[in-house]
Amino acid sequence: MSVMGLNTYMYAPKDDYKHRAYWRELYSVEEAELLTGLIEAAKENGILFVYALSPGLDITFSAAKEVNCLKKKLEQVAHFGCTAFALLFDDIETDMCEADKEIFQSFAYAQVSVTNEAYQHLGQPRFLFCPTEYCASRAVPNVRSSEYLNTLGSRLLPAIDVLWTGPKVISRIVSVESIEEVADVLKRSPVIWDNIHANDYDQKRVYLGPYDGRPTDLIPCLNGVLTNPNCEFEVNFMALHTLAQWSQSSTSRKDSTLLPSSPVSADIQLETEGDSRRSDSTSAIDTGAYVPKLALRKAIKDWIHVINTPISGSGSTLKPSIHIPPAPTVPPVMPSLSLPLEQTSLPSADPLLEKPVLPSSVFTDHNIIPDNPLISSVNTCVAVTASTISGMNDALDALADMAAVKSPMPIDGLGADPEPPQAVLMNAVNSLACDDKIVENVSELMECNNDELSEGASIQSRKISHLNSDDDDEMQIEPSSESAADMNSLVIADVEVLIDLFYLPFEHGSFALLLLEEFHWLKTNSALVNSMKDRQSNSPEVLEWKERAKAFEDKTKRVSTMFTHMMHIPNRSLLYDLYPYVWDMAGVISLLQGFVKWLAGATNRDKPSLSGDQEPWVFRGGLQAEFQRLLPIEGANDLFMQHPPSVINSSLYIIRPYTLQDEDAVYEICNKTCDDGLDGTDIFPEYPRLVGDKFVGGFLTLSPDYSFVIDDGDGLCGYILAVLDAKAYLSKYEAAWLTEMCAKYPAPNKSDGSSLTPAEEIIIGFHNYKRYLPANLYNSLPSIVRMSLLMRVTDLSVPKRMMACALSALKANGSTGAYCEVNVGDKHIMNMYTGLGFLQIPMLDEYSDEVVVLGRPL
């Protein structure tokens, strides 16, 4: 921060229960030492440390005891060396208790009274106040006429700064006019509490784009800017670097303090606006002017040095869904997971350092404990460098240790733990079956309503691009010219791809936008290559489709290259922070690549009845969710919801259509997974192709168009085979494949009464085959699928992505559902399918006691 030119750090972690839910409790001796260390580290680096407290959940404003508790808590932190404070009243109910109603004429009067008293009690230090109406969309009825805001303006002591997020909770644009309006009402220039890079409302999004949408003409109108960054510590370099450039850009401004960090609700909902998008100037600029694209380029060059600086990591930093107890007087808003908190029994060396008294029962609330408390517990804007803030890092690390104990995340392929057995994979897949949506912590109040989200998030394909294709000032992403020694180094071209994939809340980068547009075009125009005759045509339309398909494949390879290079960066802490996002994106891109290749190669395919054409582009879930929405199975959310591997896996899984050259490999995989997911090769030594002939041969011979394989770089490691029309397929199976198999494998003669071997049982099955396809099954689930994966596949997302690819191909041609047959004894295989959304279909006749039918509607 100090190196970048930022100067203020606000401590307001929602998972520090003594900040919000248990604000009355004083810090223990050990906690005090850690917080003191953090404050001292900030001072050593010239950073103003602001301690924030959120008592609004349950404070009784009129109770002298409550106000004294508040003052005592702030006074304790002042003893630690803190010289700046904040009181936050965001995301709370506005109804006062009866006792407060008797004393105060309004909620604003109550908040002002307590804030002014605390401010004067502390000797009038630097002080900030977050109102309950903290943005224009929450002002009742509007900013100008809000009784609440007008009361703040007339009653809050003039030296106290007021926080303001802009027109919305997450404001796409903050205009000078809007700030002048609220400043007039508040009778002071506000401090912007900016959520443009906040990502704690969406588990699939992280924001690496530049500080944008805030003209530098704002600077003279403000008393400062607090930026609320991504939850993940290391990924905030771009946000901070570009904010620093913005704050130091040339403008006729008054002397102002720029506050670089702030808290934000863990459950913010993305809010949108209807105003028109600003356009970046592409003309020549005066020295010192702020242009987001140029600021981004400059930040990338500096970030490369941080990326290549060896920094060890402590493990995964996923945005959490585990909740801590609230204050006992506040009822939980919604059911959620809870985590018991242990009482501290450390002795008190100071009367201000009292032992916290926690309730014996466990409650639930919206405050969250992250997997890595270092990340969101301090909600920090600090950018780690090798030379600047090691003292602050030590204090933050110690605070993290107070909240949770974590072990490092190993890297698969780089000294990782041994691979789990296939049974573990299948049971783990099954355990995720209920993840049919993104886990959302919706109990915080700092959020937009869902209607606003669905109606207002429209950013049209070509309008959202921050760079036009013919823009001379466009950030060009050229293929990297790497030497053999740098084949695995993350270069600027990789970073540009990464940033474009995870840009800003209201827009994608140009590269991501091209991926969206090209996939949409290829899918919509796939009828051009509908048949073999079409694909062999040299018409301009067909040639264009092929060229654009090849260009799309090249773009997906660039994402794969970026992912591979990311796995080898020296800054392992950054890798841990980014891995869940990059891993998910790489998997989705692989799925899209496989689907486009299928569009290019499927034969005898009807004109696709594809859905997923909806706009706008941007909605909850980020770019990955938009790609999902463009697939035919857009509603199959469970196939796109999965947790990142507990072990970072550097493998890249490529899904592609089956080809004739894959037959032997598919047969081999079938042999190695036929024993309930385990290797059954030794069970049939005299018939090496028997198992394959039974389970996969018919698919490969009679219905190869809907079959896919997956490659992990070491060869094929799995397959999913599908049939569009079960009735037509089974007719061909009986007439052609079954006849051939009966001739190939004569029925065994057991006249001596000896028992059948496993191989002979399969052979008898060919000769005694009985079709099972009742009308109601076929009408609802007309397609068939079969999937197998080798034990070396440990990534739990792989079976889901494979199933999504196959089901997309089936639904694109009109299928309404698919079923599969599983042996009763294959429990792990059955778990795998049920984990993929398949349910058991009751038998309508005595088909077989040894087979279970599982189905999934589309």
JSON list of N, CA, C and O in Angstrom, two decimals, residues 524-560:
[
{"chain": "A", "resi": 524, "resn": "THR", "atom": "N", "xyz": [-25.49, -21.24, -32.98]},
{"chain": "A", "resi": 524, "resn": "THR", "atom": "CA", "xyz": [-26.68, -20.80, -33.72]},
{"chain": "A", "resi": 524, "resn": "THR", "atom": "C", "xyz": [-26.63, -21.21, -35.19]},
{"chain": "A", "resi": 524, "resn": "THR", "atom": "O", "xyz": [-27.66, -21.52, -35.79]},
{"chain": "A", "resi": 525, "resn": "ASN", "atom": "N", "xyz": [-25.44, -21.22, -35.78]},
{"chain": "A", "resi": 525, "resn": "ASN", "atom": "CA", "xyz": [-25.29, -21.50, -37.21]},
{"chain": "A", "resi": 525, "resn": "ASN", "atom": "C", "xyz": [-24.78, -22.91, -37.48]},
{"chain": "A", "resi": 525, "resn": "ASN", "atom": "O", "xyz": [-24.26, -23.18, -38.57]},
{"chain": "A", "resi": 526, "resn": "SER", "atom": "N", "xyz": [-24.91, -23.80, -36.51]},
{"chain": "A", "resi": 526, "resn": "SER", "atom": "CA", "xyz": [-24.39, -25.16, -36.70]},
{"chain": "A", "resi": 526, "resn": "SER", "atom": "C", "xyz": [-25.11, -25.93, -37.78]},
{"chain": "A", "resi": 526, "resn": "SER", "atom": "O", "xyz": [-24.60, -26.94, -38.28]},
{"chain": "A", "resi": 527, "resn": "ALA", "atom": "N", "xyz": [-26.30, -25.48, -38.17]},
{"chain": "A", "resi": 527, "resn": "ALA", "atom": "CA", "xyz": [-27.02, -26.16, -39.25]},
{"chain": "A", "resi": 527, "resn": "ALA", "atom": "C", "xyz": [-26.27, -26.10, -40.57]},
{"chain": "A", "resi": 527, "resn": "ALA", "atom": "O", "xyz": [-26.53, -26.89, -41.48]},
{"chain": "A", "resi": 528, "resn": "LEU", "atom": "N", "xyz": [-25.31, -25.17, -40.67]},
{"chain": "A", "resi": 528, "resn": "LEU", "atom": "CA", "xyz": [-24.52, -25.06, -41.90]},
{"chain": "A", "resi": 528, "resn": "LEU", "atom": "C", "xyz": [-23.68, -26.31, -42.13]},
{"chain": "A", "resi": 528, "resn": "LEU", "atom": "O", "xyz": [-23.33, -26.63, -43.27]},
{"chain": "A", "resi": 529, "resn": "VAL", "atom": "N", "xyz": [-23.30, -27.00, -41.06]},
{"chain": "A", "resi": 529, "resn": "VAL", "atom": "CA", "xyz": [-22.50, -28.22, -41.19]},
{"chain": "A", "resi": 529, "resn": "VAL", "atom": "C", "xyz": [-23.32, -29.39, -40.67]},
{"chain": "A", "resi": 529, "resn": "VAL", "atom": "O", "xyz": [-22.81, -30.26, -39.96]},
{"chain": "A", "resi": 530, "resn": "ASN", "atom": "N", "xyz": [-24.57, -29.41, -41.04]},
{"chain": "A", "resi": 530, "resn": "ASN", "atom": "CA", "xyz": [-25.52, -30.36, -40.49]},
{"chain": "A", "resi": 530, "resn": "ASN", "atom": "C", "xyz": [-25.29, -31.79, -40.95]},
{"chain": "A", "resi": 530, "resn": "ASN", "atom": "O", "xyz": [-25.57, -32.74, -40.25]},
{"chain": "A", "resi": 531, "resn": "SER", "atom": "N", "xyz": [-24.78, -31.98, -42.14]},
{"chain": "A", "resi": 531, "resn": "SER", "atom": "CA", "xyz": [-24.61, -33.32, -42.69]},
{"chain": "A", "resi": 531, "resn": "SER", "atom": "C", "xyz": [-23.22, -33.45, -43.30]},
{"chain": "A", "resi": 531, "resn": "SER", "atom": "O", "xyz": [-22.49, -32.46, -43.45]},
{"chain": "A", "resi": 532, "resn": "MET", "atom": "N", "xyz": [-22.87, -34.68, -43.64]},
{"chain": "A", "resi": 532, "resn": "MET", "atom": "CA", "xyz": [-21.58, -34.92, -44.29]},
{"chain": "A", "resi": 532, "resn": "MET", "atom": "C", "xyz": [-21.49, -34.11, -45.58]},
{"chain": "A", "resi": 532, "resn": "MET", "atom": "O", "xyz": [-20.45, -33.55, -45.91]},
{"chain": "A", "resi": 533, "resn": "LYS", "atom": "N", "xyz": [-22.59, -34.04, -46.32]},
{"chain": "A", "resi": 533, "resn": "LYS", "atom": "CA", "xyz": [-22.60, -33.29, -47.57]},
{"chain": "A", "resi": 533, "resn": "LYS", "atom": "C", "xyz": [-22.34, -31.81, -47.31]},
{"chain": "A", "resi": 533, "resn": "LYS", "atom": "O", "xyz": [-21.59, -31.15, -48.03]},
{"chain": "A", "resi": 534, "resn": "ASP", "atom": "N", "xyz": [-22.97, -31.29, -46.24]},
{"chain": "A", "resi": 534, "resn": "ASP", "atom": "CA", "xyz": [-22.75, -29.89, -45.91]},
{"chain": "A", "resi": 534, "resn": "ASP", "atom": "C", "xyz": [-21.30, -29.62, -45.55]},
{"chain": "A", "resi": 534, "resn": "ASP", "atom": "O", "xyz": [-20.71, -28.63, -45.99]},
{"chain": "A", "resi": 535, "resn": "ARG", "atom": "N", "xyz": [-20.70, -30.53, -44.74]},
{"chain": "A", "resi": 535, "resn": "ARG", "atom": "CA", "xyz": [-19.33, -30.30, -44.29]},
{"chain": "A", "resi": 535, "resn": "ARG", "atom": "C", "xyz": [-18.33, -30.40, -45.42]},
{"chain": "A", "resi": 535, "resn": "ARG", "atom": "O", "xyz": [-17.24, -29.83, -45.34]},
{"chain": "A", "resi": 536, "resn": "GLN", "atom": "N", "xyz": [-18.64, -31.14, -46.45]},
{"chain": "A", "resi": 536, "resn": "GLN", "atom": "CA", "xyz": [-17.74, -31.26, -47.59]},
{"chain": "A", "resi": 536, "resn": "GLN", "atom": "C", "xyz": [-17.95, -30.15, -48.61]},
{"chain": "A", "resi": 536, "resn": "GLN", "atom": "O", "xyz": [-17.22, -30.06, -49.60]},
{"chain": "A", "resi": 537, "resn": "SER", "atom": "N", "xyz": [-18.92, -29.31, -48.37]},
{"chain": "A", "resi": 537, "resn": "SER", "atom": "CA", "xyz": [-19.20, -28.21, -49.29]},
{"chain": "A", "resi": 537, "resn": "SER", "atom": "C", "xyz": [-18.14, -27.12, -49.13]},
{"chain": "A", "resi": 537, "resn": "SER", "atom": "O", "xyz": [-17.60, -26.90, -48.05]},
{"chain": "A", "resi": 538, "resn": "ASN", "atom": "N", "xyz": [-17.87, -26.43, -50.22]},
{"chain": "A", "resi": 538, "resn": "ASN", "atom": "CA", "xyz": [-16.94, -25.31, -50.19]},
{"chain": "A", "resi": 538, "resn": "ASN", "atom": "C", "xyz": [-17.67, -23.98, -50.27]},
{"chain": "A", "resi": 538, "resn": "ASN", "atom": "O", "xyz": [-17.09, -22.96, -50.70]},
{"chain": "A", "resi": 539, "resn": "SER", "atom": "N", "xyz": [-18.92, -23.98, -49.87]},
{"chain": "A", "resi": 539, "resn": "SER", "atom": "CA", "xyz": [-19.68, -22.74, -49.90]},
{"chain": "A", "resi": 539, "resn": "SER", "atom": "C", "xyz": [-19.08, -21.74, -48.91]},
{"chain": "A", "resi": 539, "resn": "SER", "atom": "O", "xyz": [-18.48, -22.13, -47.90]},
{"chain": "A", "resi": 540, "resn": "PRO", "atom": "N", "xyz": [-19.22, -20.46, -49.17]},
{"chain": "A", "resi": 540, "resn": "PRO", "atom": "CA", "xyz": [-18.65, -19.45, -48.25]},
{"chain": "A", "resi": 540, "resn": "PRO", "atom": "C", "xyz": [-19.17, -19.60, -46.83]},
{"chain": "A", "resi": 540, "resn": "PRO", "atom": "O", "xyz": [-18.43, -19.39, -45.87]},
{"chain": "A", "resi": 541, "resn": "GLU", "atom": "N", "xyz": [-20.45, -19.97, -46.69]},
{"chain": "A", "resi": 541, "resn": "GLU", "atom": "CA", "xyz": [-21.02, -20.10, -45.35]},
{"chain": "A", "resi": 541, "resn": "GLU", "atom": "C", "xyz": [-20.36, -21.23, -44.56]},
{"chain": "A", "resi": 541, "resn": "GLU", "atom": "O", "xyz": [-20.03, -21.07, -43.38]},
{"chain": "A", "resi": 542, "resn": "VAL", "atom": "N", "xyz": [-20.16, -22.38, -45.23]},
{"chain": "A", "resi": 542, "resn": "VAL", "atom": "CA", "xyz": [-19.53, -23.52, -44.56]},
{"chain": "A", "resi": 542, "resn": "VAL", "atom": "C", "xyz": [-18.08, -23.20, -44.23]},
{"chain": "A", "resi": 542, "resn": "VAL", "atom": "O", "xyz": [-17.58, -23.52, -43.14]},
{"chain": "A", "resi": 543, "resn": "LEU", "atom": "N", "xyz": [-17.37, -22.59, -45.16]},
{"chain": "A", "resi": 543, "resn": "LEU", "atom": "CA", "xyz": [-15.98, -22.22, -44.91]},
{"chain": "A", "resi": 543, "resn": "LEU", "atom": "C", "xyz": [-15.87, -21.24, -43.75]},
{"chain": "A", "resi": 543, "resn": "LEU", "atom": "O", "xyz": [-14.96, -21.35, -42.93]},
{"chain": "A", "resi": 544, "resn": "GLU", "atom": "N", "xyz": [-16.80, -20.32, -43.68]},
{"chain": "A", "resi": 544, "resn": "GLU", "atom": "CA", "xyz": [-16.78, -19.37, -42.56]},
{"chain": "A", "resi": 544, "resn": "GLU", "atom": "C", "xyz": [-16.99, -20.10, -41.24]},
{"chain": "A", "resi": 544, "resn": "GLU", "atom": "O", "xyz": [-16.31, -19.82, -40.24]},
{"chain": "A", "resi": 545, "resn": "TRP", "atom": "N", "xyz": [-17.95, -21.05, -41.23]},
{"chain": "A", "resi": 545, "resn": "TRP", "atom": "CA", "xyz": [-18.19, -21.78, -39.99]},
{"chain": "A", "resi": 545, "resn": "TRP", "atom": "C", "xyz": [-16.95, -22.54, -39.55]},
{"chain": "A", "resi": 545, "resn": "TRP", "atom": "O", "xyz": [-16.56, -22.53, -38.39]},
{"chain": "A", "resi": 546, "resn": "LYS", "atom": "N", "xyz": [-16.30, -23.20, -40.50]},
{"chain": "A", "resi": 546, "resn": "LYS", "atom": "CA", "xyz": [-15.09, -23.97, -40.17]},
{"chain": "A", "resi": 546, "resn": "LYS", "atom": "C", "xyz": [-13.98, -23.06, -39.67]},
{"chain": "A", "resi": 546, "resn": "LYS", "atom": "O", "xyz": [-13.26, -23.39, -38.72]},
{"chain": "A", "resi": 547, "resn": "GLU", "atom": "N", "xyz": [-13.80, -21.92, -40.32]},
{"chain": "A", "resi": 547, "resn": "GLU", "atom": "CA", "xyz": [-12.75, -20.98, -39.90]},
{"chain": "A", "resi": 547, "resn": "GLU", "atom": "C", "xyz": [-13.02, -20.44, -38.50]},
{"chain": "A", "resi": 547, "resn": "GLU", "atom": "O", "xyz": [-12.10, -20.34, -37.68]},
{"chain": "A", "resi": 548, "resn": "ARG", "atom": "N", "xyz": [-14.26, -20.13, -38.24]},
{"chain": "A", "resi": 548, "resn": "ARG", "atom": "CA", "xyz": [-14.57, -19.59, -36.92]},
{"chain": "A", "resi": 548, "resn": "ARG", "atom": "C", "xyz": [-14.50, -20.67, -35.85]},
{"chain": "A", "resi": 548, "resn": "ARG", "atom": "O", "xyz": [-14.15, -20.39, -34.69]},
{"chain": "A", "resi": 549, "resn": "ALA", "atom": "N", "xyz": [-14.82, -21.90, -36.19]},
{"chain": "A", "resi": 549, "resn": "ALA", "atom": "CA", "xyz": [-14.66, -23.02, -35.25]},
{"chain": "A", "resi": 549, "resn": "ALA", "atom": "C", "xyz": [-13.19, -23.21, -34.92]},
{"chain": "A", "resi": 549, "resn": "ALA", "atom": "O", "xyz": [-12.82, -23.46, -33.76]},
{"chain": "A", "resi": 550, "resn": "LYS", "atom": "N", "xyz": [-12.33, -23.12, -35.95]},
{"chain": "A", "resi": 550, "resn": "LYS", "atom": "CA", "xyz": [-10.89, -23.25, -35.72]},
{"chain": "A", "resi": 550, "resn": "LYS", "atom": "C", "xyz": [-10.38, -22.09, -34.86]},
{"chain": "A", "resi": 550, "resn": "LYS", "atom": "O", "xyz": [-9.55, -22.30, -33.94]},
{"chain": "A", "resi": 551, "resn": "ALA", "atom": "N", "xyz": [-10.86, -20.89, -35.14]},
{"chain": "A", "resi": 551, "resn": "ALA", "atom": "CA", "xyz": [-10.45, -19.73, -34.33]},
{"chain": "A", "resi": 551, "resn": "ALA", "atom": "C", "xyz": [-10.90, -19.88, -32.89]},
{"chain": "A", "resi": 551, "resn": "ALA", "atom": "O", "xyz": [-10.18, -19.52, -31.95]},
{"chain": "A", "resi": 552, "resn": "PHE", "atom": "N", "xyz": [-12.12, -20.42, -32.69]},
{"chain": "A", "resi": 552, "resn": "PHE", "atom": "CA", "xyz": [-12.61, -20.64, -31.33]},
{"chain": "A", "resi": 552, "resn": "PHE", "atom": "C", "xyz": [-11.73, -21.67, -30.61]},
{"chain": "A", "resi": 552, "resn": "PHE", "atom": "O", "xyz": [-11.39, -21.50, -29.44]},
{"chain": "A", "resi": 553, "resn": "GLU", "atom": "N", "xyz": [-11.35, -22.72, -31.31]},
{"chain": "A", "resi": 553, "resn": "GLU", "atom": "CA", "xyz": [-10.47, -23.73, -30.72]},
{"chain": "A", "resi": 553, "resn": "GLU", "atom": "C", "xyz": [-9.14, -23.11, -30.32]},
{"chain": "A", "resi": 553, "resn": "GLU", "atom": "O", "xyz": [-8.59, -23.42, -29.25]},
{"chain": "A", "resi": 554, "resn": "ASP", "atom": "N", "xyz": [-8.61, -22.25, -31.17]},
{"chain": "A", "resi": 554, "resn": "ASP", "atom": "CA", "xyz": [-7.34, -21.59, -30.85]},
{"chain": "A", "resi": 554, "resn": "ASP", "atom": "C", "xyz": [-7.48, -20.75, -29.59]},
{"chain": "A", "resi": 554, "resn": "ASP", "atom": "O", "xyz": [-6.56, -20.70, -28.76]},
{"chain": "A", "resi": 555, "resn": "LYS", "atom": "N", "xyz": [-8.60, -20.09, -29.43]},
{"chain": "A", "resi": 555, "resn": "LYS", "atom": "CA", "xyz": [-8.82, -19.26, -28.23]},
{"chain": "A", "resi": 555, "resn": "LYS", "atom": "C", "xyz": [-8.92, -20.15, -26.99]},
{"chain": "A", "resi": 555, "resn": "LYS", "atom": "O", "xyz": [-8.40, -19.80, -25.92]},
{"chain": "A", "resi": 556, "resn": "THR", "atom": "N", "xyz": [-9.59, -21.27, -27.10]},
{"chain": "A", "resi": 556, "resn": "THR", "atom": "CA", "xyz": [-9.68, -22.16, -25.94]},
{"chain": "A", "resi": 556, "resn": "THR", "atom": "C", "xyz": [-8.31, -22.71, -25.57]},
{"chain": "A", "resi": 556, "resn": "THR", "atom": "O", "xyz": [-8.04, -22.93, -24.39]},
{"chain": "A", "resi": 557, "resn": "LYS", "atom": "N", "xyz": [-7.46, -22.92, -26.56]},
{"chain": "A", "resi": 557, "resn": "LYS", "atom": "CA", "xyz": [-6.10, -23.39, -26.26]},
{"chain": "A", "resi": 557, "resn": "LYS", "atom": "C", "xyz": [-5.30, -22.33, -25.51]},
{"chain": "A", "resi": 557, "resn": "LYS", "atom": "O", "xyz": [-4.44, -22.67, -24.70]},
{"chain": "A", "resi": 558, "resn": "ARG", "atom": "N", "xyz": [-5.60, -21.07, -25.79]},
{"chain": "A", "resi": 558, "resn": "ARG", "atom": "CA", "xyz": [-4.90, -20.02, -25.05]},
{"chain": "A", "resi": 558, "resn": "ARG", "atom": "C", "xyz": [-5.31, -20.01, -23.59]},
{"chain": "A", "resi": 558, "resn": "ARG", "atom": "O", "xyz": [-4.49, -19.72, -22.71]},
{"chain": "A", "resi": 559, "resn": "VAL", "atom": "N", "xyz": [-6.54, -20.34, -23.31]},
{"chain": "A", "resi": 559, "resn": "VAL", "atom": "CA", "xyz": [-6.98, -20.47, -21.91]},
{"chain": "A", "resi": 559, "resn": "VAL", "atom": "C", "xyz": [-6.26, -21.65, -21.27]},
{"chain": "A", "resi": 559, "resn": "VAL", "atom": "O", "xyz": [-5.80, -21.57, -20.12]},
{"chain": "A", "resi": 560, "resn": "SER", "atom": "N", "xyz": [-6.15, -22.76, -21.99]},
{"chain": "A", "resi": 560, "resn": "SER", "atom": "CA", "xyz": [-5.43, -23.93, -21.47]},
{"chain": "A", "resi": 560, "resn": "SER", "atom": "C", "xyz": [-3.97, -23.61, -21.21]},
{"chain": "A", "resi": 560, "resn": "SER", "atom": "O", "xyz": [-3.41, -24.03, -20.19]}
]
